[in-house]
Amino acid sequence: MAFERLREDIATVRGKDPAARSALEVALCYPGVHALVVHRFANALSRRGFPVLARWVSHLGRWLTGIEIHPGATIGRRVFIDHGMGVVIGETAQIGDDCTIYQGVTLGGTSLEQGKRHPTLEAGVVVGAGAKVLGPFVVGEGARIGSNSVVVKAVPAGATAVGVPARVIVEEADQRREARAARMGFSAYAVTQGANDPLSTALHRLIDHVAEQDRQIEELRATLARMGQAVGEVGEPLDAGQLNRMVD
Ligand SMILES: CC(C)(COP(=O)(O)OP(=O)(O)OC[C@H]1O[C@@H](n2cnc3c(N)ncnc32)[C@H](O)[C@@H]1OP(=O)(O)O)[C@@H](O)C(=O)NCCC(=O)NCCS
């Protein structure tokens, strides 16, 4: 069982790191693999009621690899910790299958309360070098965290979050909104920067809605005019592009 997991860890590294040349090289020279093996042992000791011994084993693992994983952390299958030095994974952190974590990453907490205080990474998340993910929220499946970002709130599945504090830069919803905005004749400028701010999102939606209503009223006026119906003048048209730039 332990050897099967080790074999799987080695295969994972060979699949994800073009620099890995042989299974022997991975087994001997990849601290991420060593840290996972030590963690499985420490985690088993912790679950069997030997918390101090578990911490001591985890401490030895940190000393050997530069990767600190609390024995209580839950780590899935085929996780790849690349380079590893300076990685800290807190007690209540959960890491799903197939995640990749680079050197200098912290999966930490911001409160001293007992209970869940570290993040949960769903399957396939990539956390770039030096990123700090702080708090008991979920980073959704397949999300990517930019190197050196500081993530303090949930990241939707499939999204990319970068910066300090991290903001979501690529979301399908944004792309759909951009396409719709382009059809309406303005650019949805700045919406991605404000995607994490509910007030900004609400204002962008209202502006979009009014712009779309204006467009439909214009179409109705044109149709009525073609039918010979006199239609009164309307006020200054809304400049949705300019308003969107003013928000956020
Ligand atoms: C976040 C990341 C996954 C984005 O990759 P991507 O989807 O190819 O995105 P792009 O490179 O096209 O960048 C998109 C935007 O985000 C910005 N950006 C990318 N990474 C960033 C970061 N870490 N911090 C701040 N901004 C970042 C880019 O400047 C760009 O901004 P712009 O649209 O205003 O020009 C990637 O940049 C990253 O950080 N990967 C981690 C890699 C790593 O840690 N490697 C360690 C190897 S040892």
PDB file of C-alpha atoms and ligand atoms in Angstrom:
ATOM      1  CA  MET A   1       0.000   0.000   0.000  1.00  0.00           C
ATOM      2  CA  ALA A   2       2.694   2.467   1.085  1.00  0.00           C
ATOM      3  CA  PHE A   3       4.809   1.422  -1.911  1.00  0.00           C
ATOM      4  CA  GLU A   4       1.842   1.777  -4.273  1.00  0.00           C
ATOM      5  CA  ARG A   5       1.306   5.347  -3.065  1.00  0.00           C
ATOM      6  CA  LEU A   6       5.036   6.048  -3.461  1.00  0.00           C
ATOM      7  CA  ARG A   7       4.934   4.660  -6.989  1.00  0.00           C
ATOM      8  CA  GLU A   8       1.934   6.897  -7.705  1.00  0.00           C
ATOM      9  CA  ASP A   9       3.761   9.937  -6.255  1.00  0.00           C
ATOM     10  CA  ILE A  10       6.779   9.241  -8.453  1.00  0.00           C
ATOM     11  CA  ALA A  11       4.603   8.779 -11.556  1.00  0.00           C
ATOM     12  CA  THR A  12       2.868  12.096 -10.743  1.00  0.00           C
ATOM     13  CA  VAL A  13       6.178  13.951 -10.639  1.00  0.00           C
ATOM     14  CA  ARG A  14       7.338  12.353 -13.876  1.00  0.00           C
ATOM     15  CA  GLY A  15       4.053  13.376 -15.518  1.00  0.00           C
ATOM     16  CA  LYS A  16       4.210  16.981 -14.315  1.00  0.00           C
ATOM     17  CA  ASP A  17       7.899  17.903 -14.247  1.00  0.00           C
ATOM     18  CA  PRO A  18       9.725  17.810 -17.579  1.00  0.00           C
ATOM     19  CA  ALA A  19      13.011  18.001 -15.633  1.00  0.00           C
ATOM     20  CA  ALA A  20      12.418  14.591 -13.987  1.00  0.00           C
ATOM     21  CA  ARG A  21      14.451  12.053 -15.946  1.00  0.00           C
ATOM     22  CA  SER A  22      13.986   8.769 -14.080  1.00  0.00           C
ATOM     23  CA  ALA A  23      12.014   7.198 -11.251  1.00  0.00           C
ATOM     24  CA  LEU A  24      15.260   6.802  -9.282  1.00  0.00           C
ATOM     25  CA  GLU A  25      16.031  10.517  -9.627  1.00  0.00           C
ATOM     26  CA  VAL A  26      12.532  11.402  -8.398  1.00  0.00           C
ATOM     27  CA  ALA A  27      12.746   8.975  -5.467  1.00  0.00           C
ATOM     28  CA  LEU A  28      16.104  10.379  -4.380  1.00  0.00           C
ATOM     29  CA  CYS A  29      15.975  14.078  -5.218  1.00  0.00           C
ATOM     30  CA  TYR A  30      12.384  15.382  -4.880  1.00  0.00           C
ATOM     31  CA  PRO A  31      11.685  16.813  -1.410  1.00  0.00           C
ATOM     32  CA  GLY A  32       7.967  17.070  -2.243  1.00  0.00           C
ATOM     33  CA  VAL A  33       7.794  13.277  -2.552  1.00  0.00           C
ATOM     34  CA  HIS A  34       9.724  12.766   0.702  1.00  0.00           C
ATOM     35  CA  ALA A  35       7.470  15.250   2.511  1.00  0.00           C
ATOM     36  CA  LEU A  36       4.329  13.386   1.425  1.00  0.00           C
ATOM     37  CA  VAL A  37       5.729  10.031   2.586  1.00  0.00           C
ATOM     38  CA  VAL A  38       6.663  11.501   5.987  1.00  0.00           C
ATOM     39  CA  HIS A  39       3.271  13.214   6.222  1.00  0.00           C
ATOM     40  CA  ARG A  40       1.387   9.961   5.661  1.00  0.00           C
ATOM     41  CA  PHE A  41       3.314   8.455   8.581  1.00  0.00           C
ATOM     42  CA  ALA A  42       2.755  11.509  10.825  1.00  0.00           C
ATOM     43  CA  ASN A  43      -0.951  11.612   9.882  1.00  0.00           C
ATOM     44  CA  ALA A  44      -1.357   7.919  10.791  1.00  0.00           C
ATOM     45  CA  LEU A  45       0.299   8.522  14.180  1.00  0.00           C
ATOM     46  CA  SER A  46      -1.972  11.520  14.783  1.00  0.00           C
ATOM     47  CA  ARG A  47      -5.100   9.524  13.946  1.00  0.00           C
ATOM     48  CA  ARG A  48      -3.969   6.680  16.236  1.00  0.00           C
ATOM     49  CA  GLY A  49      -3.684   9.053  19.190  1.00  0.00           C
ATOM     50  CA  PHE A  50       0.040   9.924  19.300  1.00  0.00           C
ATOM     51  CA  PRO A  51      -0.100  13.690  18.707  1.00  0.00           C
ATOM     52  CA  VAL A  52       3.336  14.595  20.061  1.00  0.00           C
ATOM     53  CA  LEU A  53       5.098  11.781  18.206  1.00  0.00           C
ATOM     54  CA  ALA A  54       3.171  12.828  15.086  1.00  0.00           C
ATOM     55  CA  ARG A  55       4.378  16.444  15.494  1.00  0.00           C
ATOM     56  CA  TRP A  56       7.924  15.236  16.025  1.00  0.00           C
ATOM     57  CA  VAL A  57       7.840  13.134  12.838  1.00  0.00           C
ATOM     58  CA  SER A  58       6.381  16.114  10.979  1.00  0.00           C
ATOM     59  CA  HIS A  59       9.172  18.258  12.401  1.00  0.00           C
ATOM     60  CA  LEU A  60      11.780  15.776  11.142  1.00  0.00           C
ATOM     61  CA  GLY A  61      10.106  15.935   7.734  1.00  0.00           C
ATOM     62  CA  ARG A  62      10.395  19.724   7.774  1.00  0.00           C
ATOM     63  CA  TRP A  63      14.054  19.479   8.772  1.00  0.00           C
ATOM     64  CA  LEU A  64      14.750  17.065   5.890  1.00  0.00           C
ATOM     65  CA  THR A  65      12.717  18.783   3.177  1.00  0.00           C
ATOM     66  CA  GLY A  66      11.982  22.405   4.142  1.00  0.00           C
ATOM     67  CA  ILE A  67       8.271  21.556   3.815  1.00  0.00           C
ATOM     68  CA  GLU A  68       6.137  21.862   6.939  1.00  0.00           C
ATOM     69  CA  ILE A  69       2.918  19.840   6.891  1.00  0.00           C
ATOM     70  CA  HIS A  70       0.878  19.609  10.085  1.00  0.00           C
ATOM     71  CA  PRO A  71       0.051  15.943  10.823  1.00  0.00           C
ATOM     72  CA  GLY A  72      -3.669  16.816  10.870  1.00  0.00           C
ATOM     73  CA  ALA A  73      -3.716  18.156   7.286  1.00  0.00           C
ATOM     74  CA  THR A  74      -5.667  16.103   4.736  1.00  0.00           C
ATOM     75  CA  ILE A  75      -3.848  15.505   1.455  1.00  0.00           C
ATOM     76  CA  GLY A  76      -5.346  13.707  -1.550  1.00  0.00           C
ATOM     77  CA  ARG A  77      -3.775  11.493  -4.204  1.00  0.00           C
ATOM     78  CA  ARG A  78      -1.244  12.540  -6.869  1.00  0.00           C
ATOM     79  CA  VAL A  79      -0.457  15.863  -5.181  1.00  0.00           C
ATOM     80  CA  PHE A  80       2.782  17.413  -6.449  1.00  0.00           C
ATOM     81  CA  ILE A  81       4.790  19.742  -4.198  1.00  0.00           C
ATOM     82  CA  ASP A  82       7.452  21.105  -6.560  1.00  0.00           C
ATOM     83  CA  HIS A  83      10.775  22.313  -5.087  1.00  0.00           C
ATOM     84  CA  GLY A  84       8.924  22.674  -1.811  1.00  0.00           C
ATOM     85  CA  MET A  85      11.247  24.791   0.305  1.00  0.00           C
ATOM     86  CA  GLY A  86       9.225  27.074   2.584  1.00  0.00           C
ATOM     87  CA  VAL A  87       5.843  25.400   2.016  1.00  0.00           C
ATOM     88  CA  VAL A  88       3.632  25.496   5.129  1.00  0.00           C
ATOM     89  CA  ILE A  89       0.387  23.495   5.261  1.00  0.00           C
ATOM     90  CA  GLY A  90      -1.810  24.084   8.318  1.00  0.00           C
ATOM     91  CA  GLU A  91      -3.617  21.599  10.521  1.00  0.00           C
ATOM     92  CA  THR A  92      -7.118  21.931   9.037  1.00  0.00           C
ATOM     93  CA  ALA A  93      -6.003  22.433   5.425  1.00  0.00           C
ATOM     94  CA  GLN A  94      -7.463  20.007   2.878  1.00  0.00           C
ATOM     95  CA  ILE A  95      -5.783  19.386  -0.456  1.00  0.00           C
ATOM     96  CA  GLY A  96      -7.743  17.557  -3.145  1.00  0.00           C
ATOM     97  CA  ASP A  97      -6.403  15.078  -5.676  1.00  0.00           C
ATOM     98  CA  ASP A  98      -4.045  16.225  -8.446  1.00  0.00           C
ATOM     99  CA  CYS A  99      -3.171  19.609  -6.922  1.00  0.00           C
ATOM    100  CA  THR A 100       0.211  21.236  -7.596  1.00  0.00           C
ATOM    101  CA  ILE A 101       1.914  23.415  -5.001  1.00  0.00           C
ATOM    102  CA  TYR A 102       5.143  25.319  -5.597  1.00  0.00           C
ATOM    103  CA  GLN A 103       7.822  26.487  -3.176  1.00  0.00           C
ATOM    104  CA  GLY A 104       7.010  29.132  -0.598  1.00  0.00           C
ATOM    105  CA  VAL A 105       3.265  28.477  -0.517  1.00  0.00           C
ATOM    106  CA  THR A 106       1.396  28.897   2.763  1.00  0.00           C
ATOM    107  CA  LEU A 107      -2.011  27.312   3.327  1.00  0.00           C
ATOM    108  CA  GLY A 108      -2.604  29.162   6.555  1.00  0.00           C
ATOM    109  CA  GLY A 109      -5.170  30.583   8.924  1.00  0.00           C
ATOM    110  CA  THR A 110      -6.000  34.100  10.050  1.00  0.00           C
ATOM    111  CA  SER A 111      -7.696  33.307  13.353  1.00  0.00           C
ATOM    112  CA  LEU A 112      -6.602  31.667  16.577  1.00  0.00           C
ATOM    113  CA  GLU A 113      -9.972  29.903  16.986  1.00  0.00           C
ATOM    114  CA  GLN A 114     -10.080  26.128  17.169  1.00  0.00           C
ATOM    115  CA  GLY A 115     -11.811  24.340  14.294  1.00  0.00           C
ATOM    116  CA  LYS A 116     -11.514  24.788  10.545  1.00  0.00           C
ATOM    117  CA  ARG A 117      -9.243  27.766   9.909  1.00  0.00           C
ATOM    118  CA  HIS A 118      -7.166  26.769   6.875  1.00  0.00           C
ATOM    119  CA  PRO A 119      -8.220  26.579   3.213  1.00  0.00           C
ATOM    120  CA  THR A 120      -9.590  23.677   1.221  1.00  0.00           C
ATOM    121  CA  LEU A 121      -8.159  23.162  -2.266  1.00  0.00           C
ATOM    122  CA  GLU A 122     -10.454  21.167  -4.504  1.00  0.00           C
ATOM    123  CA  ALA A 123      -9.071  18.764  -7.109  1.00  0.00           C
ATOM    124  CA  GLY A 124      -6.581  20.024  -9.671  1.00  0.00           C
ATOM    125  CA  VAL A 125      -5.797  23.394  -8.075  1.00  0.00           C
ATOM    126  CA  VAL A 126      -2.390  24.942  -8.892  1.00  0.00           C
ATOM    127  CA  VAL A 127      -0.874  27.297  -6.316  1.00  0.00           C
ATOM    128  CA  GLY A 128       2.017  29.375  -7.717  1.00  0.00           C
ATOM    129  CA  ALA A 129       5.332  29.933  -5.961  1.00  0.00           C
ATOM    130  CA  GLY A 130       5.159  32.099  -2.853  1.00  0.00           C
ATOM    131  CA  ALA A 131       1.351  32.404  -2.795  1.00  0.00           C
ATOM    132  CA  LYS A 132      -0.380  32.691   0.575  1.00  0.00           C
ATOM    133  CA  VAL A 133      -3.878  31.221   0.855  1.00  0.00           C
ATOM    134  CA  LEU A 134      -5.262  32.340   4.190  1.00  0.00           C
ATOM    135  CA  GLY A 135      -8.566  31.343   5.771  1.00  0.00           C
ATOM    136  CA  PRO A 136     -11.145  28.541   5.899  1.00  0.00           C
ATOM    137  CA  PHE A 137     -12.582  29.000   2.398  1.00  0.00           C
ATOM    138  CA  VAL A 138     -12.634  26.824  -0.711  1.00  0.00           C
ATOM    139  CA  VAL A 139     -10.461  27.213  -3.790  1.00  0.00           C
ATOM    140  CA  GLY A 140     -12.635  25.586  -6.450  1.00  0.00           C
ATOM    141  CA  GLU A 141     -11.713  22.696  -8.700  1.00  0.00           C
ATOM    142  CA  GLY A 142      -9.053  23.481 -11.292  1.00  0.00           C
ATOM    143  CA  ALA A 143      -8.498  27.056 -10.077  1.00  0.00           C
ATOM    144  CA  ARG A 144      -5.048  28.642 -10.446  1.00  0.00           C
ATOM    145  CA  ILE A 145      -3.417  30.965  -7.948  1.00  0.00           C
ATOM    146  CA  GLY A 146      -0.713  33.296  -9.301  1.00  0.00           C
ATOM    147  CA  SER A 147       2.739  33.271  -7.770  1.00  0.00           C
ATOM    148  CA  ASN A 148       3.123  35.612  -4.776  1.00  0.00           C
ATOM    149  CA  SER A 149      -0.634  36.237  -4.569  1.00  0.00           C
ATOM    150  CA  VAL A 150      -2.366  36.590  -1.223  1.00  0.00           C
ATOM    151  CA  VAL A 151      -5.762  34.886  -1.395  1.00  0.00           C
ATOM    152  CA  VAL A 152      -8.174  35.819   1.387  1.00  0.00           C
ATOM    153  CA  LYS A 153     -11.506  34.675  -0.021  1.00  0.00           C
ATOM    154  CA  ALA A 154     -13.005  31.812  -1.989  1.00  0.00           C
ATOM    155  CA  VAL A 155     -11.924  31.322  -5.610  1.00  0.00           C
ATOM    156  CA  PRO A 156     -14.491  29.860  -8.032  1.00  0.00           C
ATOM    157  CA  ALA A 157     -13.759  26.594  -9.830  1.00  0.00           C
ATOM    158  CA  GLY A 158     -11.665  27.062 -12.949  1.00  0.00           C
ATOM    159  CA  ALA A 159     -10.815  30.692 -12.168  1.00  0.00           C
ATOM    160  CA  THR A 160      -7.378  32.312 -12.038  1.00  0.00           C
ATOM    161  CA  ALA A 161      -6.658  34.580  -9.065  1.00  0.00           C
ATOM    162  CA  VAL A 162      -3.649  36.921  -8.910  1.00  0.00           C
ATOM    163  CA  GLY A 163      -2.386  39.847  -6.880  1.00  0.00           C
ATOM    164  CA  VAL A 164      -2.455  41.164  -3.325  1.00  0.00           C
ATOM    165  CA  PRO A 165      -5.214  40.737  -2.292  1.00  0.00           C
ATOM    166  CA  ALA A 166      -5.922  38.229  -5.057  1.00  0.00           C
ATOM    167  CA  ARG A 167      -8.631  39.006  -7.594  1.00  0.00           C
ATOM    168  CA  VAL A 168     -10.158  36.680 -10.115  1.00  0.00           C
ATOM    169  CA  ILE A 169      -8.914  37.551 -13.605  1.00  0.00           C
ATOM    170  CA  VAL A 170     -10.462  34.952 -15.871  1.00  0.00           C
ATOM    171  CA  GLU A 171     -13.996  33.782 -15.497  1.00  0.00           C
ATOM    172  CA  GLU A 172     -16.280  32.452 -18.145  1.00  0.00           C
ATOM    173  CA  ALA A 173     -18.993  34.772 -16.858  1.00  0.00           C
ATOM    174  CA  ASP A 174     -16.729  37.748 -17.564  1.00  0.00           C
ATOM    175  CA  GLN A 175     -16.051  36.532 -21.072  1.00  0.00           C
ATOM    176  CA  ARG A 176     -19.796  36.069 -21.707  1.00  0.00           C
ATOM    177  CA  ARG A 177     -20.443  39.555 -20.324  1.00  0.00           C
ATOM    178  CA  GLU A 178     -17.703  41.061 -22.522  1.00  0.00           C
ATOM    179  CA  ALA A 179     -19.260  39.418 -25.593  1.00  0.00           C
ATOM    180  CA  ARG A 180     -22.718  40.715 -24.652  1.00  0.00           C
ATOM    181  CA  ALA A 181     -21.340  44.192 -23.937  1.00  0.00           C
ATOM    182  CA  ALA A 182     -19.574  44.235 -27.310  1.00  0.00           C
ATOM    183  CA  ARG A 183     -22.906  43.413 -29.002  1.00  0.00           C
ATOM    184  CA  MET A 184     -24.484  46.344 -27.141  1.00  0.00           C
ATOM    185  CA  GLY A 185     -21.771  48.670 -28.377  1.00  0.00           C
ATOM    186  CA  PHE A 186     -19.579  49.297 -25.338  1.00  0.00           C
ATOM    187  CA  SER A 187     -16.665  47.645 -23.588  1.00  0.00           C
ATOM    188  CA  ALA A 188     -17.204  46.110 -20.161  1.00  0.00           C
ATOM    189  CA  TYR A 189     -14.022  47.757 -18.914  1.00  0.00           C
ATOM    190  CA  ALA A 190     -12.785  46.915 -15.417  1.00  0.00           C
ATOM    191  CA  VAL A 191     -15.398  44.308 -14.652  1.00  0.00           C
ATOM    192  CA  THR A 192     -12.843  41.600 -14.024  1.00  0.00           C
ATOM    193  CA  GLN A 193     -10.988  43.755 -11.488  1.00  0.00           C
ATOM    194  CA  GLY A 194     -14.232  44.262  -9.569  1.00  0.00           C
ATOM    195  CA  ALA A 195     -15.488  40.693  -9.859  1.00  0.00           C
ATOM    196  CA  ASN A 196     -14.895  40.024  -6.149  1.00  0.00           C
ATOM    197  CA  ASP A 197     -16.737  43.133  -4.981  1.00  0.00           C
ATOM    198  CA  PRO A 198     -20.527  42.582  -4.760  1.00  0.00           C
ATOM    199  CA  LEU A 199     -21.341  46.314  -4.882  1.00  0.00           C
ATOM    200  CA  SER A 200     -19.241  46.812  -7.989  1.00  0.00           C
ATOM    201  CA  THR A 201     -20.758  43.704  -9.602  1.00  0.00           C
ATOM    202  CA  ALA A 202     -24.279  44.997  -8.841  1.00  0.00           C
ATOM    203  CA  LEU A 203     -23.485  48.412 -10.373  1.00  0.00           C
ATOM    204  CA  HIS A 204     -21.994  46.842 -13.507  1.00  0.00           C
ATOM    205  CA  ARG A 205     -25.130  44.689 -13.873  1.00  0.00           C
ATOM    206  CA  LEU A 206     -27.414  47.731 -13.466  1.00  0.00           C
ATOM    207  CA  ILE A 207     -25.435  49.690 -16.058  1.00  0.00           C
ATOM    208  CA  ASP A 208     -25.593  46.745 -18.469  1.00  0.00           C
ATOM    209  CA  HIS A 209     -29.317  46.415 -17.867  1.00  0.00           C
ATOM    210  CA  VAL A 210     -30.016  50.099 -18.537  1.00  0.00           C
ATOM    211  CA  ALA A 211     -27.793  50.033 -21.650  1.00  0.00           C
ATOM    212  CA  GLU A 212     -29.728  47.053 -22.990  1.00  0.00           C
ATOM    213  CA  GLN A 213     -33.075  48.763 -22.234  1.00  0.00           C
ATOM    214  CA  ASP A 214     -31.885  51.920 -24.048  1.00  0.00           C
ATOM    215  CA  ARG A 215     -30.973  49.810 -27.063  1.00  0.00           C
ATOM    216  CA  GLN A 216     -34.400  48.156 -27.109  1.00  0.00           C
ATOM    217  CA  ILE A 217     -36.204  51.517 -26.758  1.00  0.00           C
ATOM    218  CA  GLU A 218     -34.153  52.848 -29.690  1.00  0.00           C
ATOM    219  CA  GLU A 219     -35.240  49.847 -31.784  1.00  0.00           C
ATOM    220  CA  LEU A 220     -38.915  50.429 -30.829  1.00  0.00           C
ATOM    221  CA  ARG A 221     -38.651  54.136 -31.688  1.00  0.00           C
ATOM    222  CA  ALA A 222     -37.134  53.300 -35.064  1.00  0.00           C
ATOM    223  CA  THR A 223     -39.922  50.783 -35.776  1.00  0.00           C
ATOM    224  CA  LEU A 224     -42.629  53.276 -34.754  1.00  0.00           C
ATOM    225  CA  ALA A 225     -41.011  55.976 -36.903  1.00  0.00           C
ATOM    226  CA  ARG A 226     -41.004  53.589 -39.903  1.00  0.00           C
ATOM    227  CA  MET A 227     -44.752  53.033 -39.276  1.00  0.00           C
ATOM    228  CA  GLY A 228     -45.293  56.786 -39.451  1.00  0.00           C
ATOM    229  CA  GLN A 229     -45.881  57.229 -35.753  1.00  0.00           C
ATOM    230  CA  ALA A 230     -44.365  60.432 -34.351  1.00  0.00           C
ATOM    231  CA  VAL A 231     -42.135  59.671 -31.351  1.00  0.00           C
ATOM    232  CA  GLY A 232     -40.938  62.367 -28.938  1.00  0.00           C
ATOM    233  CA  GLU A 233     -37.270  63.042 -28.286  1.00  0.00           C
ATOM    234  CA  VAL A 234     -35.556  61.099 -25.501  1.00  0.00           C
ATOM    235  CA  GLY A 235     -32.842  62.522 -23.248  1.00  0.00           C
ATOM    236  CA  GLU A 236     -29.077  62.173 -23.558  1.00  0.00           C
ATOM    237  CA  PRO A 237     -28.208  58.479 -24.176  1.00  0.00           C
ATOM    238  CA  LEU A 238     -26.425  56.647 -21.366  1.00  0.00           C
ATOM    239  CA  ASP A 239     -22.659  56.217 -21.879  1.00  0.00           C
ATOM    240  CA  ALA A 240     -22.356  52.704 -20.448  1.00  0.00           C
ATOM    241  CA  GLY A 241     -18.641  52.439 -21.263  1.00  0.00           C
ATOM    242  CA  GLN A 242     -17.825  55.597 -19.331  1.00  0.00           C
ATOM    243  CA  LEU A 243     -19.993  54.586 -16.357  1.00  0.00           C
ATOM    244  CA  ASN A 244     -18.377  51.149 -16.224  1.00  0.00           C
ATOM    245  CA  ARG A 245     -14.952  52.783 -16.151  1.00  0.00           C
ATOM    246  CA  MET A 246     -16.043  54.967 -13.212  1.00  0.00           C
ATOM    247  CA  VAL A 247     -17.139  51.921 -11.161  1.00  0.00           C
ATOM    248  CA  ASP A 248     -14.171  50.198  -9.537  1.00  0.00           C
TER     249      ASP A 248
HETATM  250  C1  LIG B   1      -1.489  32.975 -12.487  1.00  0.00           C
HETATM  251  C2  LIG B   1      -0.966  32.265 -13.700  1.00  0.00           C
HETATM  252  C3  LIG B   1      -1.343  30.791 -13.601  1.00  0.00           C
HETATM  253  C4  LIG B   1      -1.644  32.942 -14.899  1.00  0.00           C
HETATM  254  O1  LIG B   1      -1.254  32.360 -16.104  1.00  0.00           O
HETATM  255  P1  LIG B   1      -2.040  32.737 -17.468  1.00  0.00           P
HETATM  256  O2  LIG B   1      -3.437  32.247 -17.416  1.00  0.00           O
HETATM  257  O3  LIG B   1      -1.150  32.282 -18.578  1.00  0.00           O
HETATM  258  O4  LIG B   1      -2.205  34.293 -17.406  1.00  0.00           O
HETATM  259  P2  LIG B   1      -1.339  35.431 -18.144  1.00  0.00           P
HETATM  260  O5  LIG B   1       0.127  35.160 -17.994  1.00  0.00           O
HETATM  261  O6  LIG B   1      -1.910  35.586 -19.504  1.00  0.00           O
HETATM  262  O7  LIG B   1      -1.687  36.701 -17.265  1.00  0.00           O
HETATM  263  C5  LIG B   1      -2.990  37.238 -17.207  1.00  0.00           C
HETATM  264  C6  LIG B   1      -2.894  38.547 -16.433  1.00  0.00           C
HETATM  265  O8  LIG B   1      -2.565  38.280 -15.061  1.00  0.00           O
HETATM  266  C7  LIG B   1      -1.358  38.949 -14.704  1.00  0.00           C
HETATM  267  N1  LIG B   1      -0.605  38.036 -13.846  1.00  0.00           N
HETATM  268  C8  LIG B   1      -0.200  36.776 -14.142  1.00  0.00           C
HETATM  269  N2  LIG B   1       0.414  36.216 -13.082  1.00  0.00           N
HETATM  270  C9  LIG B   1       0.392  37.150 -12.093  1.00  0.00           C
HETATM  271  C10 LIG B   1       0.872  37.154 -10.762  1.00  0.00           C
HETATM  272  N3  LIG B   1       1.476  36.094 -10.233  1.00  0.00           N
HETATM  273  N4  LIG B   1       0.665  38.274 -10.023  1.00  0.00           N
HETATM  274  C11 LIG B   1       0.027  39.362 -10.548  1.00  0.00           C
HETATM  275  N5  LIG B   1      -0.455  39.412 -11.828  1.00  0.00           N
HETATM  276  C12 LIG B   1      -0.267  38.311 -12.581  1.00  0.00           C
HETATM  277  C13 LIG B   1      -0.641  39.201 -16.037  1.00  0.00           C
HETATM  278  O9  LIG B   1       0.214  40.322 -15.956  1.00  0.00           O
HETATM  279  C14 LIG B   1      -1.817  39.476 -16.947  1.00  0.00           C
HETATM  280  O10 LIG B   1      -2.299  40.783 -16.701  1.00  0.00           O
HETATM  281  P3  LIG B   1      -2.859  41.678 -17.925  1.00  0.00           P
HETATM  282  O11 LIG B   1      -4.046  40.916 -18.471  1.00  0.00           O
HETATM  283  O12 LIG B   1      -3.230  42.960 -17.264  1.00  0.00           O
HETATM  284  O13 LIG B   1      -1.727  41.753 -18.892  1.00  0.00           O
HETATM  285  C15 LIG B   1       0.581  32.355 -13.809  1.00  0.00           C
HETATM  286  O14 LIG B   1       0.961  33.681 -14.113  1.00  0.00           O
HETATM  287  C16 LIG B   1       1.321  31.959 -12.508  1.00  0.00           C
HETATM  288  O15 LIG B   1       1.579  32.776 -11.637  1.00  0.00           O
HETATM  289  N6  LIG B   1       1.659  30.625 -12.426  1.00  0.00           N
HETATM  290  C17 LIG B   1       2.423  30.089 -11.319  1.00  0.00           C
HETATM  291  C18 LIG B   1       3.725  29.555 -11.865  1.00  0.00           C
HETATM  292  C19 LIG B   1       4.765  29.269 -10.787  1.00  0.00           C
HETATM  293  O16 LIG B   1       4.613  29.592  -9.623  1.00  0.00           O
HETATM  294  N7  LIG B   1       5.829  28.648 -11.210  1.00  0.00           N
HETATM  295  C20 LIG B   1       6.891  28.305 -10.321  1.00  0.00           C
HETATM  296  C21 LIG B   1       7.866  27.461 -11.084  1.00  0.00           C
HETATM  297  S1  LIG B   1       9.268  27.108 -10.094  1.00  0.00           S
END
